[in-house]
Short mmCIF file of N, CA and C in Angstrom, two decimals:
data_model
loop_
_atom_site.label_atom_id
_atom_site.label_comp_id
_atom_site.label_asym_id
_atom_site.label_seq_id
_atom_site.Cartn_x
_atom_site.Cartn_y
_atom_site.Cartn_z
N MET L 1 11.29 18.81 6.54
CA MET L 1 10.95 17.41 6.53
C MET L 1 12.07 16.63 7.20
N SER L 2 11.73 15.69 8.02
CA SER L 2 12.75 14.92 8.74
C SER L 2 13.51 14.02 7.77
N PRO L 3 14.73 13.63 8.13
CA PRO L 3 15.51 12.75 7.25
C PRO L 3 14.77 11.46 6.91
N LYS L 4 14.00 10.92 7.88
CA LYS L 4 13.27 9.69 7.60
C LYS L 4 12.18 9.92 6.56
N ALA L 5 11.64 11.14 6.53
CA ALA L 5 10.52 11.43 5.63
C ALA L 5 10.98 11.84 4.24
N GLN L 6 12.29 12.05 4.05
CA GLN L 6 12.78 12.43 2.74
C GLN L 6 12.47 11.32 1.74
N LEU L 7 11.85 11.71 0.65
CA LEU L 7 11.52 10.73 -0.38
C LEU L 7 12.36 11.00 -1.61
N VAL L 8 12.85 9.97 -2.19
CA VAL L 8 13.47 10.09 -3.50
C VAL L 8 12.33 9.94 -4.49
N ARG L 9 12.11 10.98 -5.26
CA ARG L 9 11.00 10.92 -6.20
C ARG L 9 11.39 10.06 -7.40
N PRO L 10 10.57 9.08 -7.72
CA PRO L 10 10.88 8.22 -8.86
C PRO L 10 10.69 8.99 -10.16
N ALA L 11 11.33 8.51 -11.20
CA ALA L 11 11.10 9.10 -12.51
C ALA L 11 9.61 9.00 -12.82
N GLY L 12 9.06 10.05 -13.34
CA GLY L 12 7.64 10.04 -13.68
C GLY L 12 6.71 10.30 -12.52
N TRP L 13 7.23 10.79 -11.38
CA TRP L 13 6.38 11.04 -10.21
C TRP L 13 5.24 11.97 -10.55
N TRP L 14 5.48 12.92 -11.43
CA TRP L 14 4.45 13.88 -11.82
C TRP L 14 3.30 13.17 -12.55
N ALA L 15 3.63 12.15 -13.38
CA ALA L 15 2.59 11.39 -14.07
C ALA L 15 1.77 10.58 -13.08
N LEU L 16 2.44 10.04 -12.08
CA LEU L 16 1.75 9.30 -11.03
C LEU L 16 0.78 10.22 -10.28
N ALA L 17 1.26 11.41 -9.92
CA ALA L 17 0.41 12.37 -9.21
C ALA L 17 -0.75 12.82 -10.08
N ALA L 18 -0.48 13.14 -11.34
CA ALA L 18 -1.55 13.60 -12.25
C ALA L 18 -2.59 12.51 -12.47
N SER L 19 -2.14 11.27 -12.71
CA SER L 19 -3.10 10.19 -12.94
C SER L 19 -3.92 9.92 -11.68
N ARG L 20 -3.29 10.04 -10.51
CA ARG L 20 -4.01 9.85 -9.24
C ARG L 20 -5.15 10.85 -9.11
N VAL L 21 -4.88 12.11 -9.43
CA VAL L 21 -5.91 13.15 -9.33
C VAL L 21 -7.02 12.89 -10.36
N ILE L 22 -6.64 12.52 -11.57
CA ILE L 22 -7.63 12.27 -12.63
C ILE L 22 -8.52 11.08 -12.27
N VAL L 23 -7.92 10.01 -11.79
CA VAL L 23 -8.71 8.83 -11.40
C VAL L 23 -9.58 9.16 -10.19
N GLY L 24 -9.06 9.95 -9.27
CA GLY L 24 -9.88 10.39 -8.13
C GLY L 24 -11.07 11.20 -8.58
N TYR L 25 -10.86 12.06 -9.58
CA TYR L 25 -11.98 12.84 -10.11
C TYR L 25 -13.01 11.93 -10.79
N MET L 26 -12.54 10.87 -11.45
CA MET L 26 -13.46 9.91 -12.04
C MET L 26 -14.34 9.29 -10.96
N TRP L 27 -13.71 8.92 -9.82
CA TRP L 27 -14.50 8.35 -8.71
C TRP L 27 -15.51 9.37 -8.21
N TYR L 28 -15.09 10.63 -8.12
CA TYR L 28 -16.02 11.68 -7.70
C TYR L 28 -17.22 11.74 -8.64
N GLN L 29 -16.96 11.75 -9.94
CA GLN L 29 -18.06 11.79 -10.91
C GLN L 29 -19.00 10.59 -10.72
N GLN L 30 -18.45 9.45 -10.37
CA GLN L 30 -19.28 8.27 -10.19
C GLN L 30 -20.19 8.36 -8.96
N THR L 31 -19.84 9.22 -8.02
CA THR L 31 -20.72 9.39 -6.86
C THR L 31 -21.94 10.24 -7.22
N LEU L 32 -21.84 11.03 -8.27
CA LEU L 32 -22.90 11.99 -8.58
C LEU L 32 -24.17 11.36 -9.14
N TRP L 33 -24.07 10.21 -9.79
CA TRP L 33 -25.26 9.58 -10.35
C TRP L 33 -25.92 8.59 -9.40
N LYS L 34 -25.38 8.52 -8.19
CA LYS L 34 -25.97 7.61 -7.19
C LYS L 34 -26.10 8.28 -5.83
N LEU L 35 -26.47 9.53 -5.86
CA LEU L 35 -26.55 10.32 -4.62
C LEU L 35 -27.70 9.86 -3.72
N PRO L 36 -27.47 9.93 -2.40
CA PRO L 36 -28.56 9.68 -1.46
C PRO L 36 -29.59 10.80 -1.57
N PRO L 37 -30.80 10.63 -1.18
CA PRO L 37 -31.36 9.47 -0.50
C PRO L 37 -31.92 8.41 -1.45
N ASP L 38 -32.09 8.71 -2.75
CA ASP L 38 -32.68 7.70 -3.64
C ASP L 38 -31.65 6.93 -4.44
N TRP L 39 -30.36 7.21 -4.24
CA TRP L 39 -29.25 6.49 -4.86
C TRP L 39 -29.32 6.52 -6.38
N GLY L 40 -29.81 7.62 -6.91
CA GLY L 40 -29.83 7.81 -8.36
C GLY L 40 -31.14 7.46 -9.03
N GLY L 41 -32.12 7.07 -8.28
CA GLY L 41 -33.43 6.80 -8.84
C GLY L 41 -33.45 5.59 -9.77
N ALA L 42 -34.31 5.65 -10.79
CA ALA L 42 -34.58 4.50 -11.66
C ALA L 42 -33.34 3.98 -12.38
N GLY L 43 -32.46 4.83 -12.82
CA GLY L 43 -31.27 4.38 -13.54
C GLY L 43 -30.03 4.38 -12.69
N GLY L 44 -30.20 4.48 -11.40
CA GLY L 44 -29.07 4.64 -10.49
C GLY L 44 -28.48 3.34 -9.98
N LEU L 45 -28.01 3.40 -8.77
CA LEU L 45 -27.27 2.30 -8.17
C LEU L 45 -28.09 1.01 -8.12
N ARG L 46 -29.36 1.09 -7.71
CA ARG L 46 -30.18 -0.13 -7.63
C ARG L 46 -30.28 -0.81 -8.99
N HIS L 47 -30.45 -0.03 -10.04
CA HIS L 47 -30.53 -0.60 -11.39
C HIS L 47 -29.28 -1.42 -11.70
N TRP L 48 -28.10 -0.86 -11.39
CA TRP L 48 -26.85 -1.56 -11.72
C TRP L 48 -26.63 -2.75 -10.81
N VAL L 49 -27.09 -2.69 -9.59
CA VAL L 49 -27.00 -3.86 -8.72
C VAL L 49 -27.92 -4.96 -9.25
N GLU L 50 -29.11 -4.57 -9.72
CA GLU L 50 -30.02 -5.55 -10.31
C GLU L 50 -29.42 -6.17 -11.58
N GLU L 51 -28.72 -5.37 -12.38
CA GLU L 51 -28.04 -5.90 -13.56
C GLU L 51 -26.97 -6.92 -13.14
N SER L 52 -26.27 -6.62 -12.08
CA SER L 52 -25.28 -7.57 -11.55
C SER L 52 -25.96 -8.87 -11.13
N GLY L 53 -27.16 -8.74 -10.57
CA GLY L 53 -27.92 -9.92 -10.16
C GLY L 53 -28.37 -10.77 -11.33
N LYS L 54 -28.32 -10.22 -12.55
CA LYS L 54 -28.65 -10.99 -13.76
C LYS L 54 -27.41 -11.54 -14.45
N TYR L 55 -26.32 -10.77 -14.47
CA TYR L 55 -25.21 -11.09 -15.36
C TYR L 55 -23.88 -11.45 -14.68
N ALA L 56 -23.74 -11.20 -13.41
CA ALA L 56 -22.45 -11.45 -12.75
C ALA L 56 -22.09 -12.93 -12.81
N VAL L 57 -20.82 -13.22 -12.51
CA VAL L 57 -20.42 -14.62 -12.42
C VAL L 57 -21.33 -15.31 -11.41
N PRO L 58 -21.62 -16.60 -11.59
CA PRO L 58 -22.67 -17.26 -10.81
C PRO L 58 -22.59 -17.08 -9.29
N TRP L 59 -21.44 -17.30 -8.69
CA TRP L 59 -21.37 -17.20 -7.23
C TRP L 59 -21.60 -15.76 -6.77
N TYR L 60 -21.16 -14.78 -7.57
CA TYR L 60 -21.36 -13.38 -7.21
C TYR L 60 -22.82 -12.99 -7.43
N ARG L 61 -23.42 -13.52 -8.47
CA ARG L 61 -24.84 -13.28 -8.74
C ARG L 61 -25.68 -13.77 -7.56
N ALA L 62 -25.33 -14.93 -7.02
CA ALA L 62 -26.06 -15.47 -5.86
C ALA L 62 -25.90 -14.55 -4.66
N PHE L 63 -24.70 -13.99 -4.46
CA PHE L 63 -24.47 -13.06 -3.37
C PHE L 63 -25.30 -11.79 -3.55
N VAL L 64 -25.31 -11.25 -4.76
CA VAL L 64 -26.08 -10.03 -5.04
C VAL L 64 -27.56 -10.27 -4.80
N ASN L 65 -28.10 -11.36 -5.34
CA ASN L 65 -29.53 -11.62 -5.22
C ASN L 65 -29.94 -12.07 -3.82
N GLY L 66 -29.06 -12.78 -3.13
CA GLY L 66 -29.42 -13.30 -1.81
C GLY L 66 -29.08 -12.39 -0.64
N VAL L 67 -28.10 -11.49 -0.84
CA VAL L 67 -27.65 -10.66 0.29
C VAL L 67 -27.78 -9.17 -0.02
N VAL L 68 -27.21 -8.73 -1.14
CA VAL L 68 -27.14 -7.30 -1.41
C VAL L 68 -28.51 -6.70 -1.72
N LEU L 69 -29.23 -7.26 -2.68
CA LEU L 69 -30.53 -6.68 -3.03
C LEU L 69 -31.53 -6.69 -1.88
N PRO L 70 -31.65 -7.79 -1.12
CA PRO L 70 -32.58 -7.75 0.01
C PRO L 70 -32.18 -6.74 1.09
N ASN L 71 -30.91 -6.36 1.12
CA ASN L 71 -30.41 -5.41 2.11
C ASN L 71 -29.84 -4.16 1.44
N PHE L 72 -30.46 -3.76 0.34
CA PHE L 72 -29.95 -2.65 -0.45
C PHE L 72 -29.78 -1.38 0.37
N SER L 73 -30.70 -1.11 1.28
CA SER L 73 -30.61 0.12 2.09
C SER L 73 -29.41 0.10 3.02
N LEU L 74 -28.85 -1.06 3.30
CA LEU L 74 -27.62 -1.17 4.09
C LEU L 74 -26.38 -1.00 3.20
N PHE L 75 -26.41 -1.59 2.00
CA PHE L 75 -25.25 -1.58 1.11
C PHE L 75 -25.09 -0.28 0.34
N ALA L 76 -26.18 0.37 -0.05
CA ALA L 76 -26.09 1.58 -0.88
C ALA L 76 -25.26 2.68 -0.23
N PRO L 77 -25.48 3.00 1.04
CA PRO L 77 -24.64 4.04 1.66
C PRO L 77 -23.17 3.64 1.72
N GLN L 78 -22.91 2.35 1.91
CA GLN L 78 -21.52 1.89 1.96
C GLN L 78 -20.83 2.08 0.61
N VAL L 79 -21.54 1.79 -0.46
CA VAL L 79 -20.98 1.98 -1.80
C VAL L 79 -20.68 3.46 -2.02
N TRP L 80 -21.66 4.30 -1.74
CA TRP L 80 -21.49 5.74 -1.97
C TRP L 80 -20.38 6.32 -1.08
N LEU L 81 -20.36 5.96 0.19
CA LEU L 81 -19.32 6.46 1.08
C LEU L 81 -17.94 5.93 0.68
N GLY L 82 -17.88 4.68 0.28
CA GLY L 82 -16.60 4.11 -0.16
C GLY L 82 -16.05 4.82 -1.38
N GLU L 83 -16.91 5.07 -2.36
CA GLU L 83 -16.48 5.77 -3.57
C GLU L 83 -16.13 7.22 -3.26
N THR L 84 -16.86 7.84 -2.35
CA THR L 84 -16.55 9.21 -1.95
C THR L 84 -15.20 9.27 -1.26
N PHE L 85 -14.92 8.30 -0.37
CA PHE L 85 -13.62 8.26 0.29
C PHE L 85 -12.50 8.07 -0.73
N ILE L 86 -12.68 7.16 -1.67
CA ILE L 86 -11.67 6.93 -2.70
C ILE L 86 -11.41 8.22 -3.47
N ALA L 87 -12.47 8.92 -3.84
CA ALA L 87 -12.32 10.18 -4.59
C ALA L 87 -11.53 11.20 -3.79
N ILE L 88 -11.89 11.41 -2.54
CA ILE L 88 -11.19 12.39 -1.70
C ILE L 88 -9.74 11.98 -1.51
N SER L 89 -9.52 10.71 -1.21
CA SER L 89 -8.18 10.21 -0.97
C SER L 89 -7.28 10.43 -2.18
N LEU L 90 -7.77 10.08 -3.37
CA LEU L 90 -6.93 10.19 -4.56
C LEU L 90 -6.77 11.63 -5.04
N VAL L 91 -7.84 12.41 -5.03
CA VAL L 91 -7.73 13.79 -5.51
C VAL L 91 -6.78 14.59 -4.63
N PHE L 92 -6.93 14.45 -3.33
CA PHE L 92 -6.12 15.26 -2.42
C PHE L 92 -4.85 14.55 -1.95
N GLY L 93 -4.69 13.29 -2.28
CA GLY L 93 -3.50 12.56 -1.87
C GLY L 93 -3.41 12.38 -0.37
N VAL L 94 -4.54 12.07 0.25
CA VAL L 94 -4.58 11.91 1.70
C VAL L 94 -4.94 10.45 2.04
N PHE L 95 -4.09 9.82 2.87
CA PHE L 95 -4.23 8.40 3.17
C PHE L 95 -4.40 7.61 1.87
N THR L 96 -3.48 7.89 0.95
CA THR L 96 -3.58 7.39 -0.42
C THR L 96 -3.36 5.89 -0.52
N ARG L 97 -2.56 5.33 0.35
CA ARG L 97 -2.39 3.87 0.29
C ARG L 97 -3.72 3.18 0.60
N LEU L 98 -4.45 3.70 1.58
CA LEU L 98 -5.77 3.15 1.89
C LEU L 98 -6.73 3.39 0.71
N GLY L 99 -6.73 4.62 0.19
CA GLY L 99 -7.58 4.93 -0.96
C GLY L 99 -7.25 4.06 -2.16
N GLY L 100 -5.95 3.82 -2.39
CA GLY L 100 -5.54 2.95 -3.49
C GLY L 100 -5.99 1.52 -3.28
N ALA L 101 -5.87 1.04 -2.05
CA ALA L 101 -6.32 -0.33 -1.74
C ALA L 101 -7.83 -0.46 -1.96
N LEU L 102 -8.58 0.54 -1.51
CA LEU L 102 -10.04 0.51 -1.72
C LEU L 102 -10.38 0.62 -3.20
N CYS L 103 -9.63 1.44 -3.93
CA CYS L 103 -9.82 1.56 -5.38
C CYS L 103 -9.59 0.19 -6.04
N PHE L 104 -8.54 -0.49 -5.62
CA PHE L 104 -8.26 -1.83 -6.15
C PHE L 104 -9.43 -2.78 -5.85
N LEU L 105 -9.86 -2.81 -4.59
CA LEU L 105 -10.95 -3.72 -4.20
C LEU L 105 -12.25 -3.38 -4.93
N MET L 106 -12.53 -2.09 -5.06
CA MET L 106 -13.75 -1.69 -5.77
C MET L 106 -13.65 -2.06 -7.25
N GLY L 107 -12.46 -1.92 -7.84
CA GLY L 107 -12.27 -2.33 -9.23
C GLY L 107 -12.53 -3.82 -9.41
N VAL L 108 -12.03 -4.63 -8.49
CA VAL L 108 -12.28 -6.08 -8.53
C VAL L 108 -13.77 -6.34 -8.37
N ASN L 109 -14.40 -5.65 -7.42
CA ASN L 109 -15.83 -5.81 -7.20
C ASN L 109 -16.62 -5.45 -8.46
N LEU L 110 -16.27 -4.33 -9.08
CA LEU L 110 -16.96 -3.90 -10.31
C LEU L 110 -16.74 -4.90 -11.44
N TYR L 111 -15.54 -5.45 -11.50
CA TYR L 111 -15.27 -6.47 -12.52
C TYR L 111 -16.18 -7.69 -12.31
N LEU L 112 -16.22 -8.18 -11.08
CA LEU L 112 -17.06 -9.35 -10.79
C LEU L 112 -18.53 -9.05 -11.04
N ALA L 113 -18.96 -7.85 -10.68
CA ALA L 113 -20.38 -7.49 -10.78
C ALA L 113 -20.81 -7.15 -12.20
N ASN L 114 -19.95 -6.47 -12.95
CA ASN L 114 -20.41 -5.85 -14.21
C ASN L 114 -19.75 -6.36 -15.48
N SER L 115 -18.73 -7.18 -15.38
CA SER L 115 -17.97 -7.53 -16.58
C SER L 115 -18.77 -8.33 -17.60
N LYS L 116 -19.82 -8.98 -17.18
CA LYS L 116 -20.64 -9.79 -18.11
C LYS L 116 -21.90 -9.06 -18.59
N ILE L 117 -22.13 -7.84 -18.11
CA ILE L 117 -23.28 -7.07 -18.56
C ILE L 117 -23.07 -6.69 -20.02
N PRO L 118 -24.06 -6.90 -20.87
CA PRO L 118 -23.89 -6.56 -22.28
C PRO L 118 -23.47 -5.10 -22.47
N HIS L 119 -22.53 -4.90 -23.35
CA HIS L 119 -22.01 -3.59 -23.75
C HIS L 119 -21.13 -2.92 -22.70
N GLU L 120 -20.79 -3.62 -21.64
CA GLU L 120 -19.84 -3.09 -20.67
C GLU L 120 -18.44 -3.48 -21.14
N TRP L 121 -17.51 -2.56 -21.01
CA TRP L 121 -16.13 -2.85 -21.39
C TRP L 121 -15.41 -3.34 -20.15
N TYR L 122 -15.29 -4.64 -20.00
CA TYR L 122 -14.76 -5.22 -18.76
C TYR L 122 -13.34 -4.78 -18.46
N TRP L 123 -12.56 -4.43 -19.47
CA TRP L 123 -11.19 -4.00 -19.22
C TRP L 123 -11.14 -2.74 -18.37
N SER L 124 -12.16 -1.91 -18.43
CA SER L 124 -12.14 -0.68 -17.63
C SER L 124 -12.04 -1.02 -16.14
N TYR L 125 -12.69 -2.08 -15.72
CA TYR L 125 -12.64 -2.47 -14.32
C TYR L 125 -11.28 -3.04 -13.95
N VAL L 126 -10.66 -3.74 -14.89
CA VAL L 126 -9.31 -4.24 -14.67
C VAL L 126 -8.35 -3.07 -14.49
N PHE L 127 -8.49 -2.05 -15.35
CA PHE L 127 -7.61 -0.89 -15.26
C PHE L 127 -7.83 -0.11 -13.97
N ILE L 128 -9.07 0.03 -13.54
CA ILE L 128 -9.35 0.70 -12.27
C ILE L 128 -8.66 -0.03 -11.13
N ALA L 129 -8.77 -1.35 -11.11
CA ALA L 129 -8.13 -2.14 -10.06
C ALA L 129 -6.61 -2.00 -10.14
N LEU L 130 -6.06 -2.07 -11.33
CA LEU L 130 -4.62 -1.95 -11.51
C LEU L 130 -4.11 -0.60 -11.03
N LEU L 131 -4.80 0.48 -11.40
CA LEU L 131 -4.38 1.80 -10.96
C LEU L 131 -4.46 1.93 -9.43
N GLY L 132 -5.52 1.38 -8.84
CA GLY L 132 -5.61 1.41 -7.38
C GLY L 132 -4.44 0.70 -6.73
N ALA L 133 -4.06 -0.45 -7.29
CA ALA L 133 -2.91 -1.18 -6.75
C ALA L 133 -1.63 -0.36 -6.89
N ILE L 134 -1.48 0.32 -8.01
CA ILE L 134 -0.28 1.15 -8.21
C ILE L 134 -0.25 2.30 -7.20
N TYR L 135 -1.39 2.96 -6.99
CA TYR L 135 -1.41 4.08 -6.04
C TYR L 135 -1.12 3.60 -4.63
N GLY L 136 -1.62 2.45 -4.27
CA GLY L 136 -1.35 1.92 -2.95
C GLY L 136 0.10 1.50 -2.77
N ALA L 137 0.66 0.88 -3.79
CA ALA L 137 2.02 0.36 -3.70
C ALA L 137 3.08 1.46 -3.78
N THR L 138 2.78 2.55 -4.46
CA THR L 138 3.81 3.58 -4.68
C THR L 138 3.70 4.76 -3.74
N ARG L 139 2.74 4.73 -2.83
CA ARG L 139 2.55 5.85 -1.91
C ARG L 139 2.35 7.14 -2.69
N ALA L 140 1.47 7.08 -3.65
CA ALA L 140 1.28 8.17 -4.61
C ALA L 140 0.86 9.49 -3.98
N GLY L 141 0.30 9.48 -2.81
CA GLY L 141 -0.10 10.73 -2.15
C GLY L 141 1.07 11.52 -1.61
N ARG L 142 2.24 10.91 -1.60
CA ARG L 142 3.42 11.62 -1.12
C ARG L 142 4.04 12.48 -2.22
N TYR L 143 3.47 12.45 -3.40
CA TYR L 143 3.90 13.30 -4.52
C TYR L 143 2.75 14.24 -4.83
N VAL L 144 2.89 15.48 -4.45
CA VAL L 144 1.87 16.51 -4.63
C VAL L 144 0.57 16.07 -3.97
N GLY L 145 0.64 15.75 -2.70
CA GLY L 145 -0.54 15.34 -1.96
C GLY L 145 -0.40 15.67 -0.49
N VAL L 146 -1.50 15.60 0.22
CA VAL L 146 -1.52 15.88 1.65
C VAL L 146 -0.62 14.90 2.41
N ASP L 147 -0.51 13.67 1.92
CA ASP L 147 0.35 12.70 2.59
C ASP L 147 1.77 13.22 2.73
N GLN L 148 2.23 13.97 1.76
CA GLN L 148 3.58 14.55 1.80
C GLN L 148 3.75 15.43 3.04
N LEU L 149 2.68 16.11 3.42
CA LEU L 149 2.71 16.97 4.61
C LEU L 149 2.47 16.19 5.90
N LEU L 150 1.72 15.11 5.79
CA LEU L 150 1.39 14.32 6.98
C LEU L 150 2.54 13.46 7.48
N VAL L 151 3.35 12.95 6.58
CA VAL L 151 4.38 11.98 6.96
C VAL L 151 5.28 12.48 8.08
N PRO L 152 5.86 13.69 7.99
CA PRO L 152 6.73 14.14 9.09
C PRO L 152 5.99 14.23 10.43
N ARG L 153 4.74 14.66 10.38
CA ARG L 153 3.95 14.77 11.61
C ARG L 153 3.64 13.39 12.19
N ILE L 154 3.34 12.46 11.31
CA ILE L 154 3.05 11.10 11.77
C ILE L 154 4.31 10.46 12.34
N GLU L 155 5.46 10.74 11.72
CA GLU L 155 6.71 10.21 12.26
C GLU L 155 6.98 10.74 13.67
N ARG L 156 6.69 12.01 13.87
CA ARG L 156 6.87 12.58 15.22
C ARG L 156 5.89 11.93 16.20
N LEU L 157 4.65 11.74 15.76
CA LEU L 157 3.66 11.05 16.59
C LEU L 157 4.14 9.64 16.92
N GLY L 158 4.77 8.99 15.96
CA GLY L 158 5.27 7.63 16.14
C GLY L 158 6.35 7.51 17.20
N GLU L 159 7.03 8.61 17.50
CA GLU L 159 8.05 8.58 18.54
C GLU L 159 7.43 8.38 19.92
N THR L 160 6.23 8.91 20.12
CA THR L 160 5.55 8.76 21.41
C THR L 160 4.47 7.67 21.39
N HIS L 161 3.94 7.40 20.21
CA HIS L 161 2.91 6.38 20.04
C HIS L 161 3.30 5.49 18.86
N PRO L 162 4.25 4.59 19.07
CA PRO L 162 4.81 3.83 17.94
C PRO L 162 3.79 3.02 17.15
N ARG L 163 2.87 2.37 17.82
CA ARG L 163 1.89 1.54 17.11
C ARG L 163 0.98 2.40 16.23
N LEU L 164 0.47 3.50 16.79
CA LEU L 164 -0.39 4.39 16.02
C LEU L 164 0.38 5.01 14.85
N GLY L 165 1.62 5.44 15.10
CA GLY L 165 2.44 6.01 14.05
C GLY L 165 2.66 5.03 12.90
N LYS L 166 2.92 3.78 13.26
CA LYS L 166 3.16 2.75 12.25
C LYS L 166 1.91 2.50 11.41
N ILE L 167 0.76 2.45 12.05
CA ILE L 167 -0.51 2.25 11.33
C ILE L 167 -0.78 3.41 10.39
N LEU L 168 -0.65 4.64 10.89
CA LEU L 168 -0.93 5.82 10.07
C LEU L 168 0.05 5.94 8.90
N LEU L 169 1.32 5.64 9.15
CA LEU L 169 2.30 5.68 8.05
C LEU L 169 1.97 4.66 6.97
N ALA L 170 1.45 3.51 7.39
CA ALA L 170 1.08 2.48 6.42
C ALA L 170 -0.08 2.93 5.54
N LEU L 171 -0.88 3.87 6.00
CA LEU L 171 -2.04 4.34 5.23
C LEU L 171 -1.70 5.50 4.29
N THR L 172 -0.54 6.11 4.49
CA THR L 172 -0.19 7.28 3.67
C THR L 172 0.65 6.90 2.47
#
């Protein structure tokens, strides 16, 4: 590993890596009940989007009912692909800062969409967002993850392609 790529592992790095994998596996499990082509059928993704259209905060409810539901066939694959990317990113620690940022955004989205649905524990969405922010901010994939292997290669790439190297390093 190059001197620039040497990381000082923070105390508890193993807990960060373990929690990243566990949360990534949770995202993977969430993709299983909304699989294409029917997105989970009667109790699947469409059902929960419709619930959001009833219970979400007013401005978000208007967005769900006016934009998302009428264009469900456009949004459903994006949700599934986004959650699949988050799962892969966190489980394998690859482009983890991007995966963490998406985890954060999806957690905020889930909070806005589902926090008012009866019997939903809204704090779970807060915690999902918080963990995503932590993974993005701490470069969690560099501890027992593919990012640890990618960084030296990206740094070498950055010597000949500085802009691309900088972008890729920001995602790991």
